[in-house]
Short mmCIF file of C-alpha atoms and ligand atoms in Angstrom, two decimals:
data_model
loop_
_atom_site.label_atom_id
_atom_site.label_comp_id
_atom_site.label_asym_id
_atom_site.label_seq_id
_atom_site.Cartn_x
_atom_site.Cartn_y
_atom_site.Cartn_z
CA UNK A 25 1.82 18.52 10.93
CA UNK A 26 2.56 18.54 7.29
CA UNK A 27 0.23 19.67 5.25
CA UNK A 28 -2.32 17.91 3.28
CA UNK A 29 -3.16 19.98 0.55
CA UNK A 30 0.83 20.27 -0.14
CA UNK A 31 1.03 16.70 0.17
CA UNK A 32 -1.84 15.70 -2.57
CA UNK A 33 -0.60 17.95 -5.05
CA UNK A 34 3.00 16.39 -4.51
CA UNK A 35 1.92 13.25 -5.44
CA UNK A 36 -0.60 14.36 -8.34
CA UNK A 37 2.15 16.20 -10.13
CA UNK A 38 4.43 13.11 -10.11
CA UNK A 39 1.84 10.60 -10.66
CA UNK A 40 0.37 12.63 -13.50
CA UNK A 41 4.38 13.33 -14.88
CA UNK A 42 5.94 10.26 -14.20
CA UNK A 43 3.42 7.92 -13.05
CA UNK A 44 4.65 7.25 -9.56
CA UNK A 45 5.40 9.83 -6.81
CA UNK A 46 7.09 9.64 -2.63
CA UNK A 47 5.79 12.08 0.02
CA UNK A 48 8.07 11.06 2.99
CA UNK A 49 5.77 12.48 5.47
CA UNK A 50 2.72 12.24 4.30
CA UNK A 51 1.45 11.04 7.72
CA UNK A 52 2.78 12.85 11.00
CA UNK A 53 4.25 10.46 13.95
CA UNK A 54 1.52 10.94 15.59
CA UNK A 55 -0.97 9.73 13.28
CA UNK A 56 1.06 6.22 12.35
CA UNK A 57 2.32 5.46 15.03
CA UNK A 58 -1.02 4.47 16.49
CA UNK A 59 -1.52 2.56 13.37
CA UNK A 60 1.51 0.75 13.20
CA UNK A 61 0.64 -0.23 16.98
CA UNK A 62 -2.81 -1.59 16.33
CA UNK A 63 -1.62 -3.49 13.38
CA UNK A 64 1.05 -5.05 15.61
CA UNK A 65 -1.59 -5.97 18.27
CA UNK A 66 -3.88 -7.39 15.41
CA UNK A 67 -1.18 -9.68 14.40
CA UNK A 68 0.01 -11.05 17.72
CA UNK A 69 -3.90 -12.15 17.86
CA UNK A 70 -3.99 -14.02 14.88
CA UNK A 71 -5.99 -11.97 12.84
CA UNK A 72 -3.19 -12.17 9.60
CA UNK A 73 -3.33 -14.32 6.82
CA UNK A 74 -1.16 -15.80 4.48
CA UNK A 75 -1.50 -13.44 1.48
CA UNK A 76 -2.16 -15.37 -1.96
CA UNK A 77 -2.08 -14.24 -5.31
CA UNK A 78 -5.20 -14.21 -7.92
CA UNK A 79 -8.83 -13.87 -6.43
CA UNK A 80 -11.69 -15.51 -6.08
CA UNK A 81 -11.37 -18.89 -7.59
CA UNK A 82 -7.84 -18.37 -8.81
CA UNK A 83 -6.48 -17.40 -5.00
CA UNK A 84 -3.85 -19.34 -3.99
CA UNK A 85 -0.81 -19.30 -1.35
CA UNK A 86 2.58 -18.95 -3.59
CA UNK A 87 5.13 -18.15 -1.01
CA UNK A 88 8.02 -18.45 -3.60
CA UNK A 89 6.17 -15.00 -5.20
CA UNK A 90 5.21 -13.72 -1.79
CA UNK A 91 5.46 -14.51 1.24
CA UNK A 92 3.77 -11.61 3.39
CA UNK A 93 0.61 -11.87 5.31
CA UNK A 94 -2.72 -9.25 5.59
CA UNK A 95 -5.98 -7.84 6.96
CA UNK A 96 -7.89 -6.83 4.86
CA UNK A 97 -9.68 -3.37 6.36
CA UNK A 98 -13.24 -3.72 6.56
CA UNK A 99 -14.61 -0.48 4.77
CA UNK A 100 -18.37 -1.50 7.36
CA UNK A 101 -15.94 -1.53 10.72
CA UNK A 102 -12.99 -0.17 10.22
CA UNK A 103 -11.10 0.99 13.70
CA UNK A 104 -11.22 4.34 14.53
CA UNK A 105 -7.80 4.69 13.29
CA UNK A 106 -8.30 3.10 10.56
CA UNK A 107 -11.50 5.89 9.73
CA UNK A 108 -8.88 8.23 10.12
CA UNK A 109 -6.79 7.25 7.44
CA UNK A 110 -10.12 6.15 4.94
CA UNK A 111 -11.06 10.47 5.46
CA UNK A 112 -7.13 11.13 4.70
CA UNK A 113 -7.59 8.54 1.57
CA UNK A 114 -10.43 10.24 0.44
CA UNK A 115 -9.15 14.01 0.52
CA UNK A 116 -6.72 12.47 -1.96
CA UNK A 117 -8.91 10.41 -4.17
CA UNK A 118 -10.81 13.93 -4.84
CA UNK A 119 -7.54 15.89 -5.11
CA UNK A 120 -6.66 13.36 -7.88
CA UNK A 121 -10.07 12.59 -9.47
CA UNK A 122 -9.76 16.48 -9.88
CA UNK A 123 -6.30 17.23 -11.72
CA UNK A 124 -5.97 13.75 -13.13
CA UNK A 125 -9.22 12.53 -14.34
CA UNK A 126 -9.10 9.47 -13.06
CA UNK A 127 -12.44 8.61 -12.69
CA UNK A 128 -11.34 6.54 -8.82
CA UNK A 129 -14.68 5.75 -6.81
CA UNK A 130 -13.63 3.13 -4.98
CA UNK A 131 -10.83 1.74 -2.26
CA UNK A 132 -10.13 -1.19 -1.02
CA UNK A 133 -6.83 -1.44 1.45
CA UNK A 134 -4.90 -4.44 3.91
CA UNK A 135 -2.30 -4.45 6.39
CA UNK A 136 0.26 -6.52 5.06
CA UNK A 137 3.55 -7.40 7.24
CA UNK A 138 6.71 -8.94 5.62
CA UNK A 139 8.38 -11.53 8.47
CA UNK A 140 12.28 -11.13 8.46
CA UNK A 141 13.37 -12.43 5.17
CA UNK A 142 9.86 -12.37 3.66
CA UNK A 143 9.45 -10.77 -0.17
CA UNK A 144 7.07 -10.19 -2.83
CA UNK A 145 8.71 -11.12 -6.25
CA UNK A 146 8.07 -8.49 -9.07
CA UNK A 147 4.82 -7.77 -9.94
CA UNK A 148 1.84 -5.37 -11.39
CA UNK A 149 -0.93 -4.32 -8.89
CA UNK A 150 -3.69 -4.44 -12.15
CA UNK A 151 -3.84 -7.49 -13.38
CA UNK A 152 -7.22 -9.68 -15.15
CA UNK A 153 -8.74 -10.69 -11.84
CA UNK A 154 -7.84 -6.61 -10.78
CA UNK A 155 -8.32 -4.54 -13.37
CA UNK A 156 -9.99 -1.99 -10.89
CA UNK A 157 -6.96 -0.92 -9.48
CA UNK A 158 -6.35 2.75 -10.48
CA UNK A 159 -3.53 3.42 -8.73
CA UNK A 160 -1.57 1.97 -5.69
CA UNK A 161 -0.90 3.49 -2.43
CA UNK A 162 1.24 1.62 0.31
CA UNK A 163 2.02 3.56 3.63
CA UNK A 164 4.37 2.85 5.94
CA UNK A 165 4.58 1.70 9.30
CA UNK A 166 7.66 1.43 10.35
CA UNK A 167 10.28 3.12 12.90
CA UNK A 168 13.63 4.07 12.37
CA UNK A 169 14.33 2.07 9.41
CA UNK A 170 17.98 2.10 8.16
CA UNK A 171 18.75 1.27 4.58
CA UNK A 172 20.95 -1.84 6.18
CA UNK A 173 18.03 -3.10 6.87
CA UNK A 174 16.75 -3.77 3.36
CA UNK A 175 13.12 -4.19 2.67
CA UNK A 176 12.65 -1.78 -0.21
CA UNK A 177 10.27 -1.12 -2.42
CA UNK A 178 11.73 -1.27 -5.79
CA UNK A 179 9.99 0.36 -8.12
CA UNK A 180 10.80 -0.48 -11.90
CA UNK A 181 10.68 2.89 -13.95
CA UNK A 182 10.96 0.70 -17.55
CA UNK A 183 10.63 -3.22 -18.24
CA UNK A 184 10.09 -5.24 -15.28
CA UNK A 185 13.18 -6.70 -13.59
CA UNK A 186 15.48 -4.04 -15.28
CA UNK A 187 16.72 -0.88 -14.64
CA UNK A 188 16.37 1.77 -13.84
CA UNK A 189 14.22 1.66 -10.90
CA UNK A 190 13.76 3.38 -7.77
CA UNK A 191 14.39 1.73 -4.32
CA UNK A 192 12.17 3.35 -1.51
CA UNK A 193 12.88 2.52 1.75
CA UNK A 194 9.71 1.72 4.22
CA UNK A 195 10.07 4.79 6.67
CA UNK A 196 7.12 5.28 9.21
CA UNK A 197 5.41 7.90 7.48
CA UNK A 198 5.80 7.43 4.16
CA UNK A 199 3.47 7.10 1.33
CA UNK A 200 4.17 5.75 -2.11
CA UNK A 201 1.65 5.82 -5.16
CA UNK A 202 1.97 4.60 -9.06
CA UNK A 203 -0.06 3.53 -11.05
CA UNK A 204 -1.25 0.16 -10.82
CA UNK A 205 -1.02 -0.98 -13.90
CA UNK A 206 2.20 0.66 -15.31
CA UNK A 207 4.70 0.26 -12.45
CA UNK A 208 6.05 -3.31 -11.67
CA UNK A 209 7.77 -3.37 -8.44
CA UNK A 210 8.74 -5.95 -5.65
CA UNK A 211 9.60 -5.81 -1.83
CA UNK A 212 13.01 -6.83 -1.27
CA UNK A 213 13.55 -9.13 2.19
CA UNK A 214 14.16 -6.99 4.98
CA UNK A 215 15.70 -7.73 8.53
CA UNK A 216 13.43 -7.40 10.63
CA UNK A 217 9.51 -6.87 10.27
CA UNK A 218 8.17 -4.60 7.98
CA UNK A 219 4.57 -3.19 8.21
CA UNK A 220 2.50 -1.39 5.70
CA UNK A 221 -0.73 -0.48 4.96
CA UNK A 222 -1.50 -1.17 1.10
CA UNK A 223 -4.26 -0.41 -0.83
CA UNK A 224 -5.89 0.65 -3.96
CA UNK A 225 -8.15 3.61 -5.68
CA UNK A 226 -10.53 1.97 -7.68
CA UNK A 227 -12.86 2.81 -10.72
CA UNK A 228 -15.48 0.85 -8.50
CA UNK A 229 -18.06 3.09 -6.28
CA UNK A 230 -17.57 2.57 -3.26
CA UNK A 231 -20.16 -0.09 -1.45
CA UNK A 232 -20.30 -1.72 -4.90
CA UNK A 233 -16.91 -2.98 -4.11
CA UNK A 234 -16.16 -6.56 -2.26
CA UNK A 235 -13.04 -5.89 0.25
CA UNK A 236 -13.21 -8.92 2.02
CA UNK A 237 -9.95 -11.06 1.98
CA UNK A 238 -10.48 -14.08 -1.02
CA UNK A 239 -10.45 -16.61 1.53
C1 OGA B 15 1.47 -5.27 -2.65
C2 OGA B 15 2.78 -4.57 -2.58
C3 OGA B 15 4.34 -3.21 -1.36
C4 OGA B 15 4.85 -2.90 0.01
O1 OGA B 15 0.93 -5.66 -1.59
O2 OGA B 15 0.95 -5.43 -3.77
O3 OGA B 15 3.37 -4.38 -3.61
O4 OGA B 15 5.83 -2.13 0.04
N1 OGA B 15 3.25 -4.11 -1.38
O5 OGA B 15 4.32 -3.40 1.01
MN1 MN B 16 2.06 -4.58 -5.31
#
């Protein structure tokens, strides 16, 4: 069982010093597994949707910038899994809040799954319609991934679209977080399917925040 406290101070020590950080097991088997299980059973009932970009009003479909599909999580009804992983969430909002000052309330989190060949073109989590998004946390869900397999996330240390950047590959397990506004990154087109669970700390309280999907 790896250990949480280890874990959150990880990542705050590489968020706060280079503004992204990796914790390869950051969730035991045990724990995503079951996650990556229910997502896949949520899917095959049709409860995906084409993801968009831009909210509200401005949400459309753009599958030549991405091309993935999500649940939102419903902070009211969340799965008992899904709990789970809000109470882990939370213990490292707090650790964060606490050695960062971040001043991150809310969060607001979907399933997303990449089809074979599906991407997300290069882009910054914060943006006009999102400039709640503290930082960006995307967990993965998937087993036995081989880097021949593609699917990275590439995360752009500089400019967008340049080097240097960092390639992560989508290992069951994993958890990734940068800041939202500072990192551009994209998910390269993978093999086979690719499932994570991505979401965002927020300056927003939570309750005061609207997590259903745009449309
Ligand atoms: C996103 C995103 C990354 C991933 O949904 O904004 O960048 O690896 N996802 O799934
Ligand atoms: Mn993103």
């Amino acid at each position: 069982m790896p250990d949480c406290d280890e874990a959150d101070a990880l990542l705050t020590e590489a968020l706060g010093s280079r503004g992204f950080g990796v914790a390869p097991d950051f969730l035991p088997e045990a724990a995503w597994r079951p996650l990556a299980r229910e997502a896949r059973g949520l899917h095959a009932r049709g409860r995906f949707r084409h993801a968009g970009v831009g909210r509200g009003a401005s949400f459309r479909v753009a599958p030549e910038i991405r091309n993935d599909a999500v649940l939102w999580i419903d902070p009211s009804s969340p799965t008992r899994l899904q709990r789970r992983w809000l109470e882990r969430v939370e213990r490292l909002r707090l650790a964060l809040n606490r050695s960062l000052y971040l001043g991150v309330f809310g969060y607001e989190a979907h399933l997303a799954r990449f089809a074979p060949g599906a991407r997300y073109q290069t882009h910054l989590d914060r943006f006009s319609d999102a400039s709640h998004r503290v930082v960006s946390l995307v967990l993965y869900l998937n087993d036995d991934w081989t880097a021949e397999e593609g699917g990275a996330l590439r995360l752009h240390l500089g400019e967008a679209d340049a080097p240097p950047w960092e390639d992560v590959e989508p290992r069951g397990g994993t958890l990734v977080a940068f800041l939202s506004g500072e990192r551009p990154h994209a998910v390269l087109p993978a093999r086979r399917e690719r499932l994570s669970l991505v979401g965002w700390l927020t300056t927003r309280a939570a309750g005061d925040q609207r997590m259903r999907a745009p449309r």
